Every structure is written in structure tokens, then in C-alpha cells.
Amino acid sequence: MREVRLNVPITADNAIVWQDDCLYLLDQRELPGREVFIACPDVQTTAEAIRAMVVRGAPAIGITAAYGIALAARERYAEDAAGWRERLENDFTLLAGARPTAVNLFWAIARLRDVAATLGNADPFPVLSGEAIAVHAADREDNRRMGDFGAALIDGPTSVITHCNTGGLATGGWGTALGVIRSAHAQGRITRVFADETRPWLQGARLTAWELVRDGIPVNLMADGAAAARMAAGGIGWVVVGSDRIAANGDVANKIGTYGLAVAARHHGLRFMVAAPTSTIDLETADGSMIPIEQRPADEVLQCAGRRTSAEGVDAWNPVFDVTPAELIDAIVTERGVIERPDRDKVAAHMASS
Ligand code: MRU
């Protein structure tokens, strides 16, 4: 993958850049130390960037895949103007295999495939790249709406706990859970954020802290294991997290450690909010037990910042997501509104609404 320096402002809300018909991704593996973009001129590089976590966060993965399909269509059309659509099937498979849990990836592929199916034998690139741009823009707007819905639930001023990174970097801009936090902070409802560092990838330490400091939102970083003690110490109104996939019954898959936070929040009488766009709700998955959980290499746990920190000879268990049962969730917030105390009927009704 090729690093490039782009002449654009480097902000969390500008981490996915489509310029001169090429995709550029702010390399999230390098933050906060280095602010560089990776060029993705083709679908192979795009799929590799998703797999390697140059880009991460469920909505950002979906947006990236949408651009990847546009890039693939350009290549397939150049190879075979009559058979490009059939050839594109391999590219859908390539992208779908990049990361298994974030359903926004599959949602974006399905959306672009549906558009491709309506096209004739003219060059598909203008229409498909336009669709990817629309997916990207809609995510930004949806996050602003979600932010307002979520903020309205928070009777502040209070502090909140968050996990992983759910901000501009993880989305098309503004963020899901971090979008709620940004909106609520702007309204004076949130005074301080306690961010879990989020082992093993340190999305909290490297990315959420980077975003919040740049926004001027007071933030304390804490070890993941400190969260329950922080709840017991008082002053926390809500735990606010994102999601990679929400099953039809309201069970929520999110970054490993989220389930433990929900259990601890219930124990301490705190409220637990999940902010995610409707593209994260997967009615095809009946409940959380059916959500595929990505397992990543043992070295991510055995090492820290590329240096071995564990005893030689030990093995690791590295599921990177867990499932929080619906009964531990007080509110799921989407761009359409709020599902309080989610269950199967309420999720179905929400998805049927506009
Ligand atoms: O492994 P990651 O960094 O892609 O995991 C991201 C998360 O778990 C986020 O909480 C989730 O995607 C919601 S982001 C808007």
C-alpha cells in the first residue's frame, strides 16, 4: 500500500477522501503519531486496507467498500464492456471477505449491487461512484440527526464513558456514539468523557483521545479494567457506545469489552446507549448468537505497539467483538429516532418507519 500526502485538511471528519476518481484513506494504524493517507486506486488495495484496518469502524468500512465497488466496476468495464457485471461478482466476494462482523460492509455491497443491476452496457463508473458519494454524504447527515436524538436523552451536565472509536474516523463524519457525545457536549449536557483505551488495538487511546482533544472536549483515558471502578466512583450518567451489527431482537455486537461495560452499568444503575445507523441493523440475523464474531491474530494480544509484552509460549484468545444482550440496553439511537428498551417488535417497527 502506497502512502501519500494529500493537500486536504487532516481532520477526523475527513478521513475518507474521494479525489480525482481515486480513494484515499487516512491511515488509522499510524494515528496519532503520523497523519498520512493511503492511496486506493483499485478494489484490491481497498479490500486490503479494510482487512489491515487502515480504515475501521462499521460505517467507514461500508463507505469504503462502496467506493471500492465503483473502482472495481471501472476495471471490469475496461476489461470487458459486455461482461463487467458478472465479473464484478468476484469483487463483491473479495470485499465481503475483508471483515466479517460489521454488517455495514454487506449493506453497502448490496446497495451498490442493486444499482449495478439497473445499468445497461454503458460505463458503470459514473453512476456507481456517484452512488458511493451519496452513501458517504448520507452517513454524515444521518450522524448529525443521531447526535441530536442521542443528546436529547442525556440529562446533564454529566460525564459519560465510551469504548473503542466511534467518531468521524469510524464513519463518514461526526460519528455515532462519539457523534452523540459531540452533540451533547455542544449543548452543555456532557462535561467530561472517560474513554477506555480499548485493548488490543487501542482505538480509544489512539483515535478517540485524538478526536476529543482536537474538539476541545475534556477527556480522561483509562485502562479498560478501570471502567467499573469509575462507575462506582460516581458522576457518570451514561455509557455511550456504537455497534458493528444489531440483530433483529436488539442484541448488539460491538468492540470486545462492550458487554462487560453493559453488565457493570446495570449493576451501578447507569444507563446504556447504543448509537448506530439503521444500516447497522440486520433483520436477517435473528439474535446475537448468530452474529459472526471476527477473530484476529494472537499477536495483537501478545504484543503491544509491535513489541512482545507477553511470556514466550503463551497463546491468546482474540475475538475482537462481543455481544451485549438487548435486555442490558436502555436505548438504541439511529438516524430515525430512539428505540427504548429494545426488543424484536420495537426493532421491527423502527425499521418499518421512515
Ligand atoms: O475493530 P474496529 O475498530 O473496526 O471496531 C469498531 C467498533 O467496534 C465500533 O464501536 C463500531 O464499528 C461502531 S463505529 C461507528
mmCIF file of C-alpha atoms and ligand atoms in Angstrom:
data_model
loop_
_atom_site.group_PDB
_atom_site.id
_atom_site.type_symbol
_atom_site.label_atom_id
_atom_site.label_comp_id
_atom_site.label_asym_id
_atom_site.label_seq_id
_atom_site.Cartn_x
_atom_site.Cartn_y
_atom_site.Cartn_z
ATOM 1 C CA MET A 1 0.000 0.000 0.000
ATOM 2 C CA ARG A 2 1.309 3.418 -1.008
ATOM 3 C CA GLU A 3 1.427 6.350 1.414
ATOM 4 C CA VAL A 4 0.617 9.790 0.039
ATOM 5 C CA ARG A 5 0.399 13.273 1.448
ATOM 6 C CA LEU A 6 -2.810 14.952 0.323
ATOM 7 C CA ASN A 7 -3.386 18.653 0.180
ATOM 8 C CA VAL A 8 -6.518 18.472 2.351
ATOM 9 C CA PRO A 9 -7.132 19.438 5.970
ATOM 10 C CA ILE A 10 -6.469 16.408 8.182
ATOM 11 C CA THR A 11 -9.476 16.038 10.457
ATOM 12 C CA ALA A 12 -11.430 13.087 11.843
ATOM 13 C CA ASP A 13 -14.371 14.101 9.650
ATOM 14 C CA ASN A 14 -12.257 13.960 6.508
ATOM 15 C CA ALA A 15 -10.652 10.531 6.859
ATOM 16 C CA ILE A 16 -12.153 9.095 3.663
ATOM 17 C CA VAL A 17 -11.341 11.270 0.665
ATOM 18 C CA TRP A 18 -12.572 10.738 -2.900
ATOM 19 C CA GLN A 19 -10.476 12.930 -5.171
ATOM 20 C CA ASP A 20 -9.934 12.803 -8.943
ATOM 21 C CA ASP A 21 -11.704 9.414 -9.116
ATOM 22 C CA CYS A 22 -9.349 7.831 -6.587
ATOM 23 C CA LEU A 23 -9.941 6.804 -2.973
ATOM 24 C CA TYR A 24 -7.624 7.985 -0.171
ATOM 25 C CA LEU A 25 -7.850 6.726 3.405
ATOM 26 C CA LEU A 26 -6.279 8.387 6.434
ATOM 27 C CA ASP A 27 -4.127 5.566 7.812
ATOM 28 C CA GLN A 28 -5.681 4.939 11.239
ATOM 29 C CA ARG A 29 -2.932 2.464 12.146
ATOM 30 C CA GLU A 30 -0.473 5.372 12.275
ATOM 31 C CA LEU A 31 -2.526 7.820 14.339
ATOM 32 C CA PRO A 32 -1.869 9.773 16.446
ATOM 33 C CA GLY A 33 1.857 9.742 15.628
ATOM 34 C CA ARG A 34 1.687 10.213 11.863
ATOM 35 C CA GLU A 35 -1.062 11.717 9.720
ATOM 36 C CA VAL A 36 -0.736 10.097 6.285
ATOM 37 C CA PHE A 37 -3.121 8.829 3.638
ATOM 38 C CA ILE A 38 -3.048 5.510 1.789
ATOM 39 C CA ALA A 39 -3.975 5.655 -1.905
ATOM 40 C CA CYS A 40 -6.551 3.075 -3.008
ATOM 41 C CA PRO A 41 -6.633 3.229 -6.804
ATOM 42 C CA ASP A 42 -8.244 -0.215 -7.176
ATOM 43 C CA VAL A 43 -10.506 -2.676 -5.391
ATOM 44 C CA GLN A 44 -7.676 -5.000 -4.304
ATOM 45 C CA THR A 45 -5.949 -2.227 -2.357
ATOM 46 C CA THR A 46 -9.298 -1.107 -0.960
ATOM 47 C CA ALA A 47 -10.110 -4.604 0.353
ATOM 48 C CA GLU A 48 -6.620 -4.919 1.815
ATOM 49 C CA ALA A 49 -6.983 -1.519 3.520
ATOM 50 C CA ILE A 50 -10.195 -2.706 5.207
ATOM 51 C CA ARG A 51 -8.641 -6.014 6.263
ATOM 52 C CA ALA A 52 -5.480 -4.368 7.599
ATOM 53 C CA MET A 53 -7.503 -1.698 9.491
ATOM 54 C CA VAL A 54 -6.170 1.325 7.636
ATOM 55 C CA VAL A 55 -9.872 2.169 7.835
ATOM 56 C CA ARG A 56 -12.067 0.741 10.584
ATOM 57 C CA GLY A 57 -15.401 1.363 12.245
ATOM 58 C CA ALA A 58 -18.539 -0.174 10.763
ATOM 59 C CA PRO A 59 -19.949 2.801 8.797
ATOM 60 C CA ALA A 60 -16.487 3.787 7.491
ATOM 61 C CA ILE A 61 -15.927 0.223 6.304
ATOM 62 C CA GLY A 62 -19.268 0.335 4.431
ATOM 63 C CA ILE A 63 -18.465 3.670 2.765
ATOM 64 C CA THR A 64 -15.007 2.432 1.770
ATOM 65 C CA ALA A 65 -16.492 -0.736 0.262
ATOM 66 C CA ALA A 66 -18.940 1.366 -1.770
ATOM 67 C CA TYR A 67 -16.043 3.301 -3.307
ATOM 68 C CA GLY A 68 -14.202 0.003 -3.794
ATOM 69 C CA ILE A 69 -17.058 -1.331 -5.894
ATOM 70 C CA ALA A 70 -17.002 1.780 -8.082
ATOM 71 C CA LEU A 71 -13.247 1.278 -8.618
ATOM 72 C CA ALA A 72 -13.818 -2.403 -9.422
ATOM 73 C CA ALA A 73 -16.554 -1.587 -11.927
ATOM 74 C CA ARG A 74 -14.204 0.785 -13.762
ATOM 75 C CA GLU A 75 -11.631 -2.002 -14.094
ATOM 76 C CA ARG A 76 -14.116 -4.716 -15.094
ATOM 77 C CA TYR A 77 -15.710 -2.462 -17.719
ATOM 78 C CA ALA A 78 -12.301 -1.689 -19.214
ATOM 79 C CA GLU A 79 -11.615 -5.438 -19.408
ATOM 80 C CA ASP A 80 -14.988 -6.451 -20.846
ATOM 81 C CA ALA A 81 -17.672 -3.877 -21.680
ATOM 82 C CA ALA A 82 -20.321 -6.589 -22.143
ATOM 83 C CA GLY A 83 -19.482 -8.844 -19.198
ATOM 84 C CA TRP A 84 -18.463 -6.332 -16.496
ATOM 85 C CA ARG A 85 -21.442 -7.103 -14.247
ATOM 86 C CA GLU A 86 -20.694 -10.838 -13.992
ATOM 87 C CA ARG A 87 -17.003 -10.108 -13.412
ATOM 88 C CA LEU A 88 -17.919 -7.770 -10.569
ATOM 89 C CA GLU A 89 -19.223 -10.724 -8.516
ATOM 90 C CA ASN A 90 -15.632 -11.695 -7.582
ATOM 91 C CA ASP A 91 -15.044 -8.177 -6.316
ATOM 92 C CA PHE A 92 -18.149 -8.331 -4.112
ATOM 93 C CA THR A 93 -16.768 -11.571 -2.659
ATOM 94 C CA LEU A 94 -13.310 -10.037 -2.148
ATOM 95 C CA LEU A 95 -14.711 -7.049 -0.261
ATOM 96 C CA ALA A 96 -17.205 -9.119 1.744
ATOM 97 C CA GLY A 97 -14.336 -11.299 2.978
ATOM 98 C CA ALA A 98 -12.355 -8.359 4.342
ATOM 99 C CA ARG A 99 -14.041 -8.192 7.782
ATOM 100 C CA PRO A 100 -16.981 -10.363 8.874
ATOM 101 C CA THR A 101 -18.779 -8.606 11.756
ATOM 102 C CA ALA A 102 -19.527 -5.065 10.522
ATOM 103 C CA VAL A 103 -22.799 -5.531 8.635
ATOM 104 C CA ASN A 104 -22.480 -2.077 7.047
ATOM 105 C CA LEU A 105 -19.967 -3.726 4.699
ATOM 106 C CA PHE A 106 -22.600 -6.167 3.418
ATOM 107 C CA TRP A 107 -25.259 -3.446 3.402
ATOM 108 C CA ALA A 108 -23.079 -1.251 1.144
ATOM 109 C CA ILE A 109 -22.262 -4.139 -1.191
ATOM 110 C CA ALA A 110 -25.980 -4.995 -1.517
ATOM 111 C CA ARG A 111 -26.855 -1.365 -2.221
ATOM 112 C CA LEU A 112 -24.228 -0.974 -4.957
ATOM 113 C CA ARG A 113 -25.104 -4.385 -6.426
ATOM 114 C CA ASP A 114 -28.764 -3.317 -6.704
ATOM 115 C CA VAL A 115 -27.731 -0.150 -8.553
ATOM 116 C CA ALA A 116 -25.370 -2.117 -10.833
ATOM 117 C CA ALA A 117 -28.274 -4.417 -11.714
ATOM 118 C CA THR A 118 -30.225 -1.468 -13.166
ATOM 119 C CA LEU A 119 -27.409 -0.373 -15.509
ATOM 120 C CA GLY A 120 -27.123 -1.157 -19.193
ATOM 121 C CA ASN A 121 -23.953 -1.552 -21.176
ATOM 122 C CA ALA A 122 -22.662 1.999 -20.777
ATOM 123 C CA ASP A 123 -19.668 2.702 -18.499
ATOM 124 C CA PRO A 124 -20.966 1.991 -14.942
ATOM 125 C CA PHE A 125 -18.272 4.061 -13.200
ATOM 126 C CA PRO A 126 -20.060 7.456 -13.171
ATOM 127 C CA VAL A 127 -23.255 6.010 -11.682
ATOM 128 C CA LEU A 128 -21.550 3.722 -9.148
ATOM 129 C CA SER A 129 -19.051 6.322 -7.993
ATOM 130 C CA GLY A 130 -21.979 8.748 -7.653
ATOM 131 C CA GLU A 131 -23.788 6.174 -5.517
ATOM 132 C CA ALA A 132 -20.734 5.757 -3.277
ATOM 133 C CA ILE A 133 -20.523 9.534 -2.847
ATOM 134 C CA ALA A 134 -24.233 9.521 -1.902
ATOM 135 C CA VAL A 135 -23.674 6.740 0.683
ATOM 136 C CA HIS A 136 -20.833 8.798 2.155
ATOM 137 C CA ALA A 137 -22.830 12.051 2.294
ATOM 138 C CA ALA A 138 -25.924 10.374 3.754
ATOM 139 C CA ASP A 139 -23.866 8.828 6.560
ATOM 140 C CA ARG A 140 -22.593 12.275 7.545
ATOM 141 C CA GLU A 141 -26.094 13.711 7.633
ATOM 142 C CA ASP A 142 -27.537 10.702 9.470
ATOM 143 C CA ASN A 143 -24.891 11.049 12.169
ATOM 144 C CA ARG A 144 -25.900 14.645 12.860
ATOM 145 C CA ARG A 145 -29.529 13.537 13.304
ATOM 146 C CA MET A 146 -28.447 10.623 15.501
ATOM 147 C CA GLY A 147 -26.344 13.023 17.547
ATOM 148 C CA ASP A 148 -29.382 15.211 18.270
ATOM 149 C CA PHE A 149 -31.625 12.250 19.160
ATOM 150 C CA GLY A 150 -28.998 10.785 21.470
ATOM 151 C CA ALA A 151 -28.094 14.089 23.107
ATOM 152 C CA ALA A 152 -31.737 14.723 23.983
ATOM 153 C CA LEU A 153 -31.706 11.581 26.167
ATOM 154 C CA ILE A 154 -28.865 12.872 28.334
ATOM 155 C CA ASP A 155 -29.996 14.953 31.303
ATOM 156 C CA GLY A 156 -26.798 16.777 32.002
ATOM 157 C CA PRO A 157 -24.462 18.086 32.865
ATOM 158 C CA THR A 158 -22.839 14.720 33.446
ATOM 159 C CA SER A 159 -19.836 12.617 32.496
ATOM 160 C CA VAL A 160 -20.018 9.576 30.208
ATOM 161 C CA ILE A 161 -17.947 6.501 29.485
ATOM 162 C CA THR A 162 -17.266 5.396 25.917
ATOM 163 C CA HIS A 163 -15.439 2.483 24.325
ATOM 164 C CA CYS A 164 -13.439 1.995 21.119
ATOM 165 C CA ASN A 165 -13.605 4.770 18.497
ATOM 166 C CA THR A 166 -16.969 5.752 17.051
ATOM 167 C CA GLY A 167 -16.189 9.252 15.826
ATOM 168 C CA GLY A 168 -15.550 10.903 12.495
ATOM 169 C CA LEU A 169 -12.784 8.398 11.857
ATOM 170 C CA ALA A 170 -15.172 5.442 12.183
ATOM 171 C CA THR A 171 -17.847 6.963 9.947
ATOM 172 C CA GLY A 172 -18.350 9.388 7.078
ATOM 173 C CA GLY A 173 -18.046 12.188 9.642
ATOM 174 C CA TRP A 174 -19.244 13.339 13.111
ATOM 175 C CA GLY A 175 -19.625 9.786 14.414
ATOM 176 C CA THR A 176 -22.210 7.530 16.033
ATOM 177 C CA ALA A 177 -21.627 7.281 19.799
ATOM 178 C CA LEU A 178 -18.951 9.964 19.611
ATOM 179 C CA GLY A 179 -21.355 11.995 17.462
ATOM 180 C CA VAL A 180 -23.903 11.830 20.308
ATOM 181 C CA ILE A 181 -21.138 12.889 22.704
ATOM 182 C CA ARG A 182 -20.072 15.774 20.448
ATOM 183 C CA SER A 183 -23.677 16.975 20.073
ATOM 184 C CA ALA A 184 -24.393 16.588 23.804
ATOM 185 C CA HIS A 185 -21.185 18.413 24.735
ATOM 186 C CA ALA A 186 -22.096 21.297 22.422
ATOM 187 C CA GLN A 187 -25.445 21.511 24.250
ATOM 188 C CA GLY A 188 -23.797 21.530 27.701
ATOM 189 C CA ARG A 189 -25.153 18.098 28.613
ATOM 190 C CA ILE A 190 -21.764 16.339 28.777
ATOM 191 C CA THR A 191 -18.861 17.836 30.676
ATOM 192 C CA ARG A 192 -16.268 15.047 30.523
ATOM 193 C CA VAL A 193 -15.635 11.790 28.691
ATOM 194 C CA PHE A 194 -13.930 8.766 30.205
ATOM 195 C CA ALA A 195 -12.552 6.819 27.246
ATOM 196 C CA ASP A 196 -11.487 3.182 27.558
ATOM 197 C CA GLU A 197 -8.115 2.665 25.938
ATOM 198 C CA THR A 198 -9.621 -0.387 24.153
ATOM 199 C CA ARG A 199 -7.058 -3.135 24.056
ATOM 200 C CA PRO A 200 -5.643 -4.602 21.915
ATOM 201 C CA TRP A 201 -5.847 -2.073 19.064
ATOM 202 C CA LEU A 202 -6.053 0.963 21.369
ATOM 203 C CA GLN A 203 -8.756 2.672 19.341
ATOM 204 C CA GLY A 204 -9.665 4.650 22.480
ATOM 205 C CA ALA A 205 -6.138 5.727 23.349
ATOM 206 C CA ARG A 206 -5.008 6.480 19.812
ATOM 207 C CA LEU A 207 -8.169 7.589 17.997
ATOM 208 C CA THR A 208 -10.937 8.680 20.395
ATOM 209 C CA ALA A 209 -8.478 10.658 22.500
ATOM 210 C CA TRP A 210 -7.078 12.262 19.301
ATOM 211 C CA GLU A 211 -10.561 13.293 18.204
ATOM 212 C CA LEU A 212 -11.762 14.599 21.573
ATOM 213 C CA VAL A 213 -8.601 16.580 22.305
ATOM 214 C CA ARG A 214 -8.867 18.223 18.879
ATOM 215 C CA ASP A 215 -12.527 19.035 19.618
ATOM 216 C CA GLY A 216 -11.651 20.556 22.986
ATOM 217 C CA ILE A 217 -13.880 18.050 24.835
ATOM 218 C CA PRO A 218 -12.411 17.152 28.244
ATOM 219 C CA VAL A 219 -11.330 13.505 28.173
ATOM 220 C CA ASN A 220 -9.642 11.117 30.582
ATOM 221 C CA LEU A 221 -8.187 7.953 29.176
ATOM 222 C CA MET A 222 -8.496 4.866 31.370
ATOM 223 C CA ALA A 223 -7.438 1.245 31.213
ATOM 224 C CA ASP A 224 -10.378 -0.945 30.140
ATOM 225 C CA GLY A 225 -10.316 -2.629 33.545
ATOM 226 C CA ALA A 226 -10.872 0.730 35.293
ATOM 227 C CA ALA A 227 -14.394 1.273 33.944
ATOM 228 C CA ALA A 228 -16.345 -0.461 36.742
ATOM 229 C CA ALA A 229 -14.381 1.410 39.408
ATOM 230 C CA ARG A 230 -15.051 4.658 37.544
ATOM 231 C CA MET A 231 -18.784 3.897 37.585
ATOM 232 C CA ALA A 232 -18.653 3.168 41.322
ATOM 233 C CA ALA A 233 -16.866 6.480 41.926
ATOM 234 C CA GLY A 234 -19.972 8.357 40.704
ATOM 235 C CA GLY A 235 -20.697 11.219 38.321
ATOM 236 C CA ILE A 236 -21.331 9.038 35.262
ATOM 237 C CA GLY A 237 -24.779 9.440 33.680
ATOM 238 C CA TRP A 238 -24.491 7.190 30.666
ATOM 239 C CA VAL A 239 -22.288 4.695 28.866
ATOM 240 C CA VAL A 240 -22.461 5.524 25.138
ATOM 241 C CA VAL A 241 -21.140 3.063 22.533
ATOM 242 C CA GLY A 242 -21.514 2.238 18.838
ATOM 243 C CA SER A 243 -22.201 -1.066 17.115
ATOM 244 C CA ASP A 244 -20.981 -3.235 14.268
ATOM 245 C CA ARG A 245 -24.204 -5.222 13.948
ATOM 246 C CA ILE A 246 -27.551 -5.134 15.725
ATOM 247 C CA ALA A 247 -29.602 -8.332 15.466
ATOM 248 C CA ALA A 248 -33.376 -8.368 14.898
ATOM 249 C CA ASN A 249 -34.051 -8.840 18.637
ATOM 250 C CA GLY A 250 -31.892 -5.849 19.624
ATOM 251 C CA ASP A 251 -28.759 -7.747 20.689
ATOM 252 C CA VAL A 252 -25.716 -5.624 19.854
ATOM 253 C CA ALA A 253 -22.267 -6.667 18.613
ATOM 254 C CA ASN A 254 -19.565 -4.113 19.335
ATOM 255 C CA LYS A 255 -15.885 -3.914 20.234
ATOM 256 C CA ILE A 256 -14.734 -6.533 22.730
ATOM 257 C CA GLY A 257 -15.332 -5.207 26.222
ATOM 258 C CA THR A 258 -18.702 -3.605 25.475
ATOM 259 C CA TYR A 259 -20.645 -6.487 27.077
ATOM 260 C CA GLY A 260 -18.695 -6.124 30.315
ATOM 261 C CA LEU A 261 -19.426 -2.380 30.338
ATOM 262 C CA ALA A 262 -23.163 -3.069 29.954
ATOM 263 C CA VAL A 263 -23.155 -5.573 32.830
ATOM 264 C CA ALA A 264 -21.264 -3.132 35.039
ATOM 265 C CA ALA A 265 -23.547 -0.236 34.035
ATOM 266 C CA ARG A 266 -26.656 -2.208 35.016
ATOM 267 C CA HIS A 267 -25.053 -3.146 38.335
ATOM 268 C CA HIS A 268 -24.369 0.512 39.082
ATOM 269 C CA GLY A 269 -27.780 1.736 37.898
ATOM 270 C CA LEU A 270 -26.297 3.665 34.949
ATOM 271 C CA ARG A 271 -27.962 3.969 31.568
ATOM 272 C CA PHE A 272 -26.512 2.316 28.470
ATOM 273 C CA MET A 273 -26.941 3.804 24.982
ATOM 274 C CA VAL A 274 -26.024 2.300 21.602
ATOM 275 C CA ALA A 275 -25.822 4.766 18.705
ATOM 276 C CA ALA A 276 -25.777 3.246 15.214
ATOM 277 C CA PRO A 277 -27.340 3.997 11.827
ATOM 278 C CA THR A 278 -30.136 1.735 10.537
ATOM 279 C CA SER A 279 -27.550 0.302 8.103
ATOM 280 C CA THR A 280 -26.088 -1.440 11.185
ATOM 281 C CA ILE A 281 -29.415 -3.161 11.987
ATOM 282 C CA ASP A 282 -29.523 -6.607 10.423
ATOM 283 C CA LEU A 283 -33.041 -8.048 10.389
ATOM 284 C CA GLU A 284 -31.674 -11.195 8.711
ATOM 285 C CA THR A 285 -29.785 -12.077 11.897
ATOM 286 C CA ALA A 286 -32.313 -13.319 14.444
ATOM 287 C CA ASP A 287 -30.278 -12.752 17.586
ATOM 288 C CA GLY A 288 -26.782 -12.072 18.859
ATOM 289 C CA SER A 289 -25.740 -15.733 18.861
ATOM 290 C CA MET A 290 -25.970 -15.681 15.044
ATOM 291 C CA ILE A 291 -23.593 -12.723 14.585
ATOM 292 C CA PRO A 292 -20.222 -13.813 13.160
ATOM 293 C CA ILE A 293 -17.504 -12.628 15.535
ATOM 294 C CA GLU A 294 -14.158 -11.770 13.944
ATOM 295 C CA GLN A 295 -11.131 -13.469 15.477
ATOM 296 C CA ARG A 296 -7.862 -11.690 14.771
ATOM 297 C CA PRO A 297 -4.246 -12.828 15.077
ATOM 298 C CA ALA A 298 -2.896 -13.761 18.518
ATOM 299 C CA ASP A 299 -0.008 -11.306 18.140
ATOM 300 C CA GLU A 300 -2.415 -8.388 18.571
ATOM 301 C CA VAL A 301 -2.825 -9.500 22.203
ATOM 302 C CA LEU A 302 0.647 -10.935 22.764
ATOM 303 C CA GLN A 303 2.315 -7.702 21.634
ATOM 304 C CA CYS A 304 1.823 -4.005 22.273
ATOM 305 C CA ALA A 305 2.893 -1.418 19.688
ATOM 306 C CA GLY A 306 4.800 -4.120 17.830
ATOM 307 C CA ARG A 307 6.822 -5.223 20.876
ATOM 308 C CA ARG A 308 6.279 -8.601 22.550
ATOM 309 C CA THR A 309 4.904 -7.951 26.048
ATOM 310 C CA SER A 310 3.722 -11.468 26.997
ATOM 311 C CA ALA A 311 5.605 -14.532 28.195
ATOM 312 C CA GLU A 312 7.082 -16.738 25.485
ATOM 313 C CA GLY A 313 4.993 -19.857 24.911
ATOM 314 C CA VAL A 314 1.621 -18.374 25.900
ATOM 315 C CA ASP A 315 -1.269 -18.414 23.389
ATOM 316 C CA ALA A 316 -4.055 -15.823 23.102
ATOM 317 C CA TRP A 317 -7.826 -15.632 22.624
ATOM 318 C CA ASN A 318 -8.615 -12.636 20.440
ATOM 319 C CA PRO A 319 -12.282 -12.198 19.500
ATOM 320 C CA VAL A 320 -12.477 -8.518 18.567
ATOM 321 C CA PHE A 321 -16.206 -8.093 19.182
ATOM 322 C CA ASP A 322 -18.686 -9.287 21.781
ATOM 323 C CA VAL A 323 -22.468 -9.341 22.012
ATOM 324 C CA THR A 324 -24.455 -7.313 24.539
ATOM 325 C CA PRO A 325 -27.926 -8.775 25.133
ATOM 326 C CA ALA A 326 -30.824 -6.413 24.379
ATOM 327 C CA GLU A 327 -32.068 -6.526 27.973
ATOM 328 C CA LEU A 328 -28.959 -4.633 29.123
ATOM 329 C CA ILE A 329 -29.572 -1.764 26.675
ATOM 330 C CA ASP A 330 -31.648 1.278 27.622
ATOM 331 C CA ALA A 331 -31.714 2.910 24.194
ATOM 332 C CA ILE A 332 -30.651 2.237 20.614
ATOM 333 C CA VAL A 333 -30.400 5.544 18.759
ATOM 334 C CA THR A 334 -30.465 5.705 14.958
ATOM 335 C CA GLU A 335 -30.916 8.492 12.426
ATOM 336 C CA ARG A 336 -34.660 7.769 12.636
ATOM 337 C CA GLY A 337 -35.044 8.166 16.371
ATOM 338 C CA VAL A 338 -34.821 6.161 19.597
ATOM 339 C CA ILE A 339 -35.712 2.556 20.410
ATOM 340 C CA GLU A 340 -36.105 2.486 24.187
ATOM 341 C CA ARG A 341 -35.591 -0.886 25.895
ATOM 342 C CA PRO A 342 -35.180 -2.637 22.514
ATOM 343 C CA ASP A 343 -36.838 -5.951 21.694
ATOM 344 C CA ARG A 344 -37.765 -7.766 18.488
ATOM 345 C CA ASP A 345 -41.097 -5.955 17.972
ATOM 346 C CA LYS A 346 -39.673 -2.497 18.632
ATOM 347 C CA VAL A 347 -36.709 -3.098 16.287
ATOM 348 C CA ALA A 348 -39.073 -4.315 13.528
ATOM 349 C CA ALA A 349 -41.373 -1.314 13.998
ATOM 350 C CA HIS A 350 -38.401 1.075 13.908
ATOM 351 C CA MET A 351 -37.102 -0.433 10.675
ATOM 352 C CA ALA A 352 -40.580 -0.187 9.106
ATOM 353 C CA SER A 353 -40.745 3.520 9.989
ATOM 354 C CA SER A 354 -39.192 6.224 7.835
HETATM 355 O O1 MRU B 1 -12.335 -3.185 15.004
HETATM 356 P P1 MRU B 1 -12.921 -1.825 14.742
HETATM 357 O O2 MRU B 1 -12.034 -0.711 15.188
HETATM 358 O O3 MRU B 1 -13.417 -1.680 13.334
HETATM 359 O O4 MRU B 1 -14.207 -1.779 15.678
HETATM 360 C C1 MRU B 1 -15.019 -0.635 15.658
HETATM 361 C C2 MRU B 1 -16.100 -0.685 16.680
HETATM 362 O O5 MRU B 1 -16.266 -1.659 17.391
HETATM 363 C C3 MRU B 1 -17.023 0.482 16.746
HETATM 364 O O6 MRU B 1 -17.522 0.648 18.042
HETATM 365 C C4 MRU B 1 -18.204 0.253 15.790
HETATM 366 O O7 MRU B 1 -17.756 -0.020 14.493
HETATM 367 C C5 MRU B 1 -19.103 1.386 15.749
HETATM 368 S S1 MRU B 1 -18.291 2.742 14.959
HETATM 369 C C6 MRU B 1 -19.187 3.898 14.453
#
